[in-house]
mmCIF file of C-alpha atoms in Angstrom:
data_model
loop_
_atom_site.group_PDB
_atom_site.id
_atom_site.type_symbol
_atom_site.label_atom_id
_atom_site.label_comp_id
_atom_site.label_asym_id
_atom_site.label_seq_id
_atom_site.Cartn_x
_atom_site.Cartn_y
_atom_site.Cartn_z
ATOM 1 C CA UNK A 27 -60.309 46.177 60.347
ATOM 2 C CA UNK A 28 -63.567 45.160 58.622
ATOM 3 C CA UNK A 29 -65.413 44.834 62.311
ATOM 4 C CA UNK A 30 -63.916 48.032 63.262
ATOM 5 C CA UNK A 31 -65.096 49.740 60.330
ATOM 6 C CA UNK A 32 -68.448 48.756 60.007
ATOM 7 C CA UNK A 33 -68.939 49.049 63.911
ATOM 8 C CA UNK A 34 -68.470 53.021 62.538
ATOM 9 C CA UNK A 35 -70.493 52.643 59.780
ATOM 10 C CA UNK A 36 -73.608 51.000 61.761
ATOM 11 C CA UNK A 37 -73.285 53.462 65.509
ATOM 12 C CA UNK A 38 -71.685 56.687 64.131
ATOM 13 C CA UNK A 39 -73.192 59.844 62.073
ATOM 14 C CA UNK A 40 -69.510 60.358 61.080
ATOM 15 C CA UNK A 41 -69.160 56.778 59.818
ATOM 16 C CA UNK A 42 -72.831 56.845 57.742
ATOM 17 C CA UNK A 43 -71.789 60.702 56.313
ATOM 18 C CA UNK A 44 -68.583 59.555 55.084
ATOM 19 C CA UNK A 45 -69.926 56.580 53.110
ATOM 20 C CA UNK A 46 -72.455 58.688 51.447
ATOM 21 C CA UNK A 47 -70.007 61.601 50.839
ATOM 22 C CA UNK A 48 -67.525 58.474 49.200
ATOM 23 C CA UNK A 49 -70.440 56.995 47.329
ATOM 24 C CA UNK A 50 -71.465 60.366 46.275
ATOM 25 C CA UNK A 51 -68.058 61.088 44.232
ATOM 26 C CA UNK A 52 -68.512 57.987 42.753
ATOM 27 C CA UNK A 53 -65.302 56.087 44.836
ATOM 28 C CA UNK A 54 -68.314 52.970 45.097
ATOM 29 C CA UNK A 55 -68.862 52.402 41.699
ATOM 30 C CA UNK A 56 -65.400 52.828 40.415
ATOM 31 C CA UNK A 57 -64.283 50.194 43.024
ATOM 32 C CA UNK A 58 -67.090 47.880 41.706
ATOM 33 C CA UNK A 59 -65.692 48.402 37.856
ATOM 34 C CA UNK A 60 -61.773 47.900 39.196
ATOM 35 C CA UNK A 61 -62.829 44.578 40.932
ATOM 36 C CA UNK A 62 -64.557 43.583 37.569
ATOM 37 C CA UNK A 63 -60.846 44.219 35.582
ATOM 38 C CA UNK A 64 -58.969 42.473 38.096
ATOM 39 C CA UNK A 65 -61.570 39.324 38.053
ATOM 40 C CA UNK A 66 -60.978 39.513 33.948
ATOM 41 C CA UNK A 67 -57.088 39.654 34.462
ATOM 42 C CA UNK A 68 -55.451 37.838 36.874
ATOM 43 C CA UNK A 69 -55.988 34.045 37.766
ATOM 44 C CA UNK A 70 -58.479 31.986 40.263
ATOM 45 C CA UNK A 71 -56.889 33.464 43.112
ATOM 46 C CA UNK A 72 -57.596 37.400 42.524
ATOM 47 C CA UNK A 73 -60.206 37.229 44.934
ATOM 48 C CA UNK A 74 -58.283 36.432 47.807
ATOM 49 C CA UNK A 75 -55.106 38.286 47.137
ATOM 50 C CA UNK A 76 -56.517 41.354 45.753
ATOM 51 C CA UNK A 77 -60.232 41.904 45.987
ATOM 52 C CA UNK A 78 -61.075 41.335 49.188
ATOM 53 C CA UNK A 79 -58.221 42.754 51.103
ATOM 54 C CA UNK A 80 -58.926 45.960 49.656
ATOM 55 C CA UNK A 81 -62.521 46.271 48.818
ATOM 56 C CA UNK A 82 -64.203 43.380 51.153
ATOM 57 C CA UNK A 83 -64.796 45.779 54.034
ATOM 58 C CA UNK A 84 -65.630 48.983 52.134
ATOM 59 C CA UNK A 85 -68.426 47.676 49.682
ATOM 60 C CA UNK A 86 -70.030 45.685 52.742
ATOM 61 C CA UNK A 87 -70.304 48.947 54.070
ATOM 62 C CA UNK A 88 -71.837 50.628 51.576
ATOM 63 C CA UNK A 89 -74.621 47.741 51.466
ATOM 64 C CA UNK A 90 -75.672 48.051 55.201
ATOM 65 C CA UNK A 91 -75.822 51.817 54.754
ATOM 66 C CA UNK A 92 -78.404 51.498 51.706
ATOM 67 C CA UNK A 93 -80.343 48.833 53.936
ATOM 68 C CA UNK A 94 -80.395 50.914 56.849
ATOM 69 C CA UNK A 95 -81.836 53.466 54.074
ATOM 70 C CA UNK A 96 -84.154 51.093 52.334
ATOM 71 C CA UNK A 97 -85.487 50.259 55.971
ATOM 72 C CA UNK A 98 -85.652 54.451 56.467
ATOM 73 C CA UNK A 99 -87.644 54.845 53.041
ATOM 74 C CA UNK A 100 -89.804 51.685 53.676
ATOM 75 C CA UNK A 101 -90.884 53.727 57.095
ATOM 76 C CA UNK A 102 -91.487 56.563 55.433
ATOM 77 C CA UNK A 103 -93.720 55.655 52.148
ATOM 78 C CA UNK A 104 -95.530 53.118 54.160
ATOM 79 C CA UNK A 105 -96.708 55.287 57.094
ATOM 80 C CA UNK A 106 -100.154 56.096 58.010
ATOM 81 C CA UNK A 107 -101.402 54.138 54.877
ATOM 82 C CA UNK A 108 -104.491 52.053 55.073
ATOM 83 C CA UNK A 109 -104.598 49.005 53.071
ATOM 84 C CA UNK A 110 -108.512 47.134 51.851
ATOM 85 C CA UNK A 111 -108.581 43.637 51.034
ATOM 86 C CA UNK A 112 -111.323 42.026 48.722
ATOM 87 C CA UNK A 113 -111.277 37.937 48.380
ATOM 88 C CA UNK A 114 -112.562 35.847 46.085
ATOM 89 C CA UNK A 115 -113.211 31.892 45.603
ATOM 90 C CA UNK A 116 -112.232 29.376 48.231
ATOM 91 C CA UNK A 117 -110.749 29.197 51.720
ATOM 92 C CA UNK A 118 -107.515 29.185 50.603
ATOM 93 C CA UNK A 119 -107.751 32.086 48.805
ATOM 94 C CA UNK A 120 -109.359 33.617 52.268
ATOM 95 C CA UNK A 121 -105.641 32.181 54.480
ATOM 96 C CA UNK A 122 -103.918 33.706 51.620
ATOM 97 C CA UNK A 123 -105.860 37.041 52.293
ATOM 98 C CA UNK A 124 -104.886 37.062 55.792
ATOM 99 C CA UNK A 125 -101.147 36.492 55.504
ATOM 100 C CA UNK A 126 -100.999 39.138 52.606
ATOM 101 C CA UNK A 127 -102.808 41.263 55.736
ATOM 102 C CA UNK A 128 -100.615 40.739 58.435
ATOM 103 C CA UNK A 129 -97.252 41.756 55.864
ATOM 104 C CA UNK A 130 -98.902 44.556 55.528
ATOM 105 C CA UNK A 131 -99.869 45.157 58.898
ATOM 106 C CA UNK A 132 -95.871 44.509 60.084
ATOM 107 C CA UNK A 133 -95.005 47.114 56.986
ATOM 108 C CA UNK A 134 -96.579 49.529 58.970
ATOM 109 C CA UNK A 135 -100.007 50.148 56.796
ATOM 110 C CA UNK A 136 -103.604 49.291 58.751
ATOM 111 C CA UNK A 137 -106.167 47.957 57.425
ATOM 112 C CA UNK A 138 -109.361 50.810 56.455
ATOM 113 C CA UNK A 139 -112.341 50.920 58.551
ATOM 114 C CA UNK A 140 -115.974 50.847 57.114
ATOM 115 C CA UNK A 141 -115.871 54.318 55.311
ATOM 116 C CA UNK A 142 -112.644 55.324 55.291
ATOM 117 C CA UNK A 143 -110.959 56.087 52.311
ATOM 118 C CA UNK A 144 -108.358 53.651 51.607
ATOM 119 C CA UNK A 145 -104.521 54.212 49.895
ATOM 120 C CA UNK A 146 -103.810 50.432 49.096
ATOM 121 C CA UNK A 147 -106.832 47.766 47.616
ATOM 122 C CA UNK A 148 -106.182 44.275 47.433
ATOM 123 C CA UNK A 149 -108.222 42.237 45.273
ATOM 124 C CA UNK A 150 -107.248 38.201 45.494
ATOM 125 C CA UNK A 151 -109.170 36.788 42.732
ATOM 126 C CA UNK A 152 -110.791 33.241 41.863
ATOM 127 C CA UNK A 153 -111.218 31.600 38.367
ATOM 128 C CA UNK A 154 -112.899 28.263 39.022
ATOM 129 C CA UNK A 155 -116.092 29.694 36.812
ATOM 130 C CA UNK A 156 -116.700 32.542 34.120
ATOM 131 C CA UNK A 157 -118.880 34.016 36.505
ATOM 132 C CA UNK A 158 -116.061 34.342 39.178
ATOM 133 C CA UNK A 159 -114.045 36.217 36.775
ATOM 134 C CA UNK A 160 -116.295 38.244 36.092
ATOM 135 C CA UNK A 161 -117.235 39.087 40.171
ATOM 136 C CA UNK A 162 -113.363 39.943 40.093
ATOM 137 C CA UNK A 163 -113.640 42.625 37.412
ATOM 138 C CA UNK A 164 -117.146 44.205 39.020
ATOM 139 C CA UNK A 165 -114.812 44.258 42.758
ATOM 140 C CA UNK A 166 -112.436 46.064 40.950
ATOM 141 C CA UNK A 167 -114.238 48.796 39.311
ATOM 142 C CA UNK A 168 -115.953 49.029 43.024
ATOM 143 C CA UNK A 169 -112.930 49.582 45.348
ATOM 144 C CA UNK A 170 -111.248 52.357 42.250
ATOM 145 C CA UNK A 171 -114.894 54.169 42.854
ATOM 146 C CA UNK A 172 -114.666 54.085 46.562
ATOM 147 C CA UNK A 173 -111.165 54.341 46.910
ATOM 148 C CA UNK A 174 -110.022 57.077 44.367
ATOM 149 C CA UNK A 175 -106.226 57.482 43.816
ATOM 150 C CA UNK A 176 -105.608 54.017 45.683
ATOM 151 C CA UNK A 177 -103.030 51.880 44.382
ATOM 152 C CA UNK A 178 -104.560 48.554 43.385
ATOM 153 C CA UNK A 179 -103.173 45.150 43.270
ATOM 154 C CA UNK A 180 -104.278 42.216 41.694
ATOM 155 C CA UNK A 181 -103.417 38.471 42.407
ATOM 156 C CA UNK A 182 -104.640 35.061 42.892
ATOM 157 C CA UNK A 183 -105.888 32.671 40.114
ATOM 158 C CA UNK A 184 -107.650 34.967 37.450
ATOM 159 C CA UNK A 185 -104.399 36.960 37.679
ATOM 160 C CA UNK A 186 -102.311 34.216 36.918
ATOM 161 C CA UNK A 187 -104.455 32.813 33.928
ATOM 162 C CA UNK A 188 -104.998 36.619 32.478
ATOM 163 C CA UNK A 189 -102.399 38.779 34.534
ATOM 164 C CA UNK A 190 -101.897 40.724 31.100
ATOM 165 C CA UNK A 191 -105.764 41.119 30.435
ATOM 166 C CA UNK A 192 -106.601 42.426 34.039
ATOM 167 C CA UNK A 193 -103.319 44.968 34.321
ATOM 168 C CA UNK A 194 -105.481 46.857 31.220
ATOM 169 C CA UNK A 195 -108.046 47.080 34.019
ATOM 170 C CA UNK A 196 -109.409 50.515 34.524
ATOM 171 C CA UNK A 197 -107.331 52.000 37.844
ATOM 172 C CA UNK A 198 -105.239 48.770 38.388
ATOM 173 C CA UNK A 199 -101.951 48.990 38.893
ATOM 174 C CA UNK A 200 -100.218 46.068 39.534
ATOM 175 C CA UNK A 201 -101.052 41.905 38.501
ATOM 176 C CA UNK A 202 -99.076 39.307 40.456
ATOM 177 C CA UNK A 203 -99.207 35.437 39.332
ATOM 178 C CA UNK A 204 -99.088 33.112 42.361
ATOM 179 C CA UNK A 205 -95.725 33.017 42.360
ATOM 180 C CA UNK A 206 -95.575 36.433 43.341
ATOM 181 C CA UNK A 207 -98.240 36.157 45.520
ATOM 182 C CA UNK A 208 -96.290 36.359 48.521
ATOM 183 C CA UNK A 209 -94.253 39.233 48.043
ATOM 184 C CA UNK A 210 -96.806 42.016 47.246
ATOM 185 C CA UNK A 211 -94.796 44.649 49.297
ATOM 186 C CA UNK A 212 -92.151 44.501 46.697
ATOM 187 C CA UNK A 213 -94.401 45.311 44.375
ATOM 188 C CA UNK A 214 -95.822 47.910 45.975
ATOM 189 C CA UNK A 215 -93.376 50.618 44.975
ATOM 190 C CA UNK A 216 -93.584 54.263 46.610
ATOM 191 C CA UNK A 217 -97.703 53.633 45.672
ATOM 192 C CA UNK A 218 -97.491 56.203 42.589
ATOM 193 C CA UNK A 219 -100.516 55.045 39.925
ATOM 194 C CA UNK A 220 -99.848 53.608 36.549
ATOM 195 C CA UNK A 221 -101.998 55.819 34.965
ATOM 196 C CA UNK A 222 -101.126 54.138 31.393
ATOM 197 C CA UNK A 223 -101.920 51.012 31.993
ATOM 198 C CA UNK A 224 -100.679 48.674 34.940
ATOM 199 C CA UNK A 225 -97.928 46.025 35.103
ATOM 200 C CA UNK A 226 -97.793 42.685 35.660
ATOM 201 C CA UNK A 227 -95.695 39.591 36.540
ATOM 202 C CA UNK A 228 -96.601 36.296 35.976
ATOM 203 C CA UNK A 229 -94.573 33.149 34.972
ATOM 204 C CA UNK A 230 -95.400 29.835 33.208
ATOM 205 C CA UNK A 231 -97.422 28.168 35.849
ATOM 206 C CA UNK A 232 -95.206 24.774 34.771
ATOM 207 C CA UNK A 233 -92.476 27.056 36.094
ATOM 208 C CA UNK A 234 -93.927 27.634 39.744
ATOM 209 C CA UNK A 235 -92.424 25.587 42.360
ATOM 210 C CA UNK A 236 -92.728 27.834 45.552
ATOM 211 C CA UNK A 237 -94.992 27.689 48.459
ATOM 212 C CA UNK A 238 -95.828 30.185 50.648
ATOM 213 C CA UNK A 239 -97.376 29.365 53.978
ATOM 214 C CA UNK A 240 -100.528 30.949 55.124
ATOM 215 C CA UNK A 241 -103.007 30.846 57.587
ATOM 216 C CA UNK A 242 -106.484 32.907 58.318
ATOM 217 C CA UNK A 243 -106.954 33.647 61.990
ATOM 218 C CA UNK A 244 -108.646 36.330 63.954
ATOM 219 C CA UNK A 245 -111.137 37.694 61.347
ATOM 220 C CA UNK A 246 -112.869 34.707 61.337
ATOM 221 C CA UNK A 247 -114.916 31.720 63.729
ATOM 222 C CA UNK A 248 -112.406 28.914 62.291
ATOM 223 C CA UNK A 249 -108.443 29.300 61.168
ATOM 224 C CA UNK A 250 -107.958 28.460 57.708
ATOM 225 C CA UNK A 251 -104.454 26.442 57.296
ATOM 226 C CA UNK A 252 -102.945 26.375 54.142
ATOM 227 C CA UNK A 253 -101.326 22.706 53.835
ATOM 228 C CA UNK A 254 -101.200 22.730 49.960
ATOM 229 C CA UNK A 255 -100.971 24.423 47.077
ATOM 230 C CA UNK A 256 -101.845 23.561 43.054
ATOM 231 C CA UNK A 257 -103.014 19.861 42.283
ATOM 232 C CA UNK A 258 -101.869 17.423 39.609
ATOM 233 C CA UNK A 259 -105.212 16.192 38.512
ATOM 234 C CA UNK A 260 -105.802 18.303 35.251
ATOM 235 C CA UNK A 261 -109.505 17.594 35.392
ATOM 236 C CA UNK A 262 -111.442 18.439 32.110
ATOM 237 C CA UNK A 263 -113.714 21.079 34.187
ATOM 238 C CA UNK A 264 -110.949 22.445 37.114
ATOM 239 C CA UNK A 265 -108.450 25.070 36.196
ATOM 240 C CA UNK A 266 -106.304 24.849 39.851
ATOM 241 C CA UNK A 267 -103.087 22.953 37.782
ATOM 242 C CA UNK A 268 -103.300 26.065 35.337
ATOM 243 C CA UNK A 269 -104.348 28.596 37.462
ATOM 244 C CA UNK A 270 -101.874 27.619 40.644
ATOM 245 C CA UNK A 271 -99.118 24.550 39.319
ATOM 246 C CA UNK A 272 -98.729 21.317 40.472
ATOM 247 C CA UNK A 273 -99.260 19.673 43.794
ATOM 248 C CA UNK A 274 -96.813 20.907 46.204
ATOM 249 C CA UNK A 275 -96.522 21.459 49.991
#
């Protein structure tokens, strides 16, 4: 029954209008609040007797049709945009650049040509000296002046160490830590402008434990291969354990 169903669901107009029309009238969400009572009153075994013969293949459903959507809306927000990408710092920070690129490129959104107006700025910043950080805020107040109304994005290391600080940035928008760093089209959003002040996501860099592959190819002579990430040396002068965790691969 469940195969059958969401066979109708996934190739059929029909299928897709009535899970809409029964989400619509709220038959969705009350289903979600009975399975809740039943979890809270009957034993271990709910699940299989109750829940799932009666609501396992209609909520499924409902979740590939708002995926199918998401995908849809994705499309839509995403088209036609043209992205800019600033780096700062090492050659890691340069691989990172790239991948951030090509997710972006895949989303559907090119990247700007000399002197055209962009709709997305990327600014992947470095904090190895004072004067780096300070190179980060001058890029920033650049791209908002050539790139009015663009939505502008903020990661790397100076994020991490002072994501609050920069989202108070004049134009910017949005401040990812490094753990974030790899999932900037999340944070993307349908592009609107914080135009009170941005927001910003960064954890305890103690916390941090991912690692996101990345790799600089085609803009450049040599590839850049990211093989690791942080370091576990806190040296007196070096702010890579604060600024992107510990050693990891």
């Amino acid at each position: 029954l469940y195969a059958f169903l969401a066979d109708l669901v996934k190739d059929s107009g029909i299928g897709k209008f009535a899970m809409k029309a029964l989400y619509k009238i709220g038959v969705f969400s009350l289903a979600e609040k009975l399975s809740d009572w039943i979890l809270e009153n009957y034993e271990d075994d709910a699940y299989e007797k109750v829940l799932f013969p009666v609501f396992g293949c209609v909520l499924p459903m409902w979740g590939m049709v708002q995926a199918e959507d998401y995908d849809a809306a994705v499309d839509y927000i995403f088209k036609d945009k043209k992205a800019v990408y600033y780096t700062l710092g090492c050659k890691l920070n340069f691989s990172e650049t790239a991948t951030i690129e090509r997710q972006l490129q895949n989303a559907g959104i090119r990247t700007a040509k000399r002197g055209e107006k962009a709709d997305i700025c990327i600014v992947n910043s470095c904090a190895v000296t004072q004067e780096a950080e300070k190179k980060c805020r001058q890029a920033i107040h650049k791209l908002v002046r050539q790139h009015p109304g663009a939505y502008v994005v903020v990661t790397g290391c100076y994020a991490q160490l002072s994501a609050e600080k920069l989202s108070k940035e004049f134009g910017v928008d949005v401040v990812l830590g490094v753990e974030k760093k790899g999932d900037i089209l999340e944070y993307l959003g349908n592009l609107e402008k914080h135009n009170d002040g941005g927001e910003w996501y960064a954890c305890p860099t103690k916390d941090v434990r991912n690692f996101v592959p990345s790799c600089s190819r085609g803009d450049r002579t040599r590839y850049f291969l990211k093989v690791q990430d942080g370091c576990d040396y806190f040296c007196t002068y070096c702010t890579i354990p604060f600024a992107r965790g510990r050693s990891r691969n």
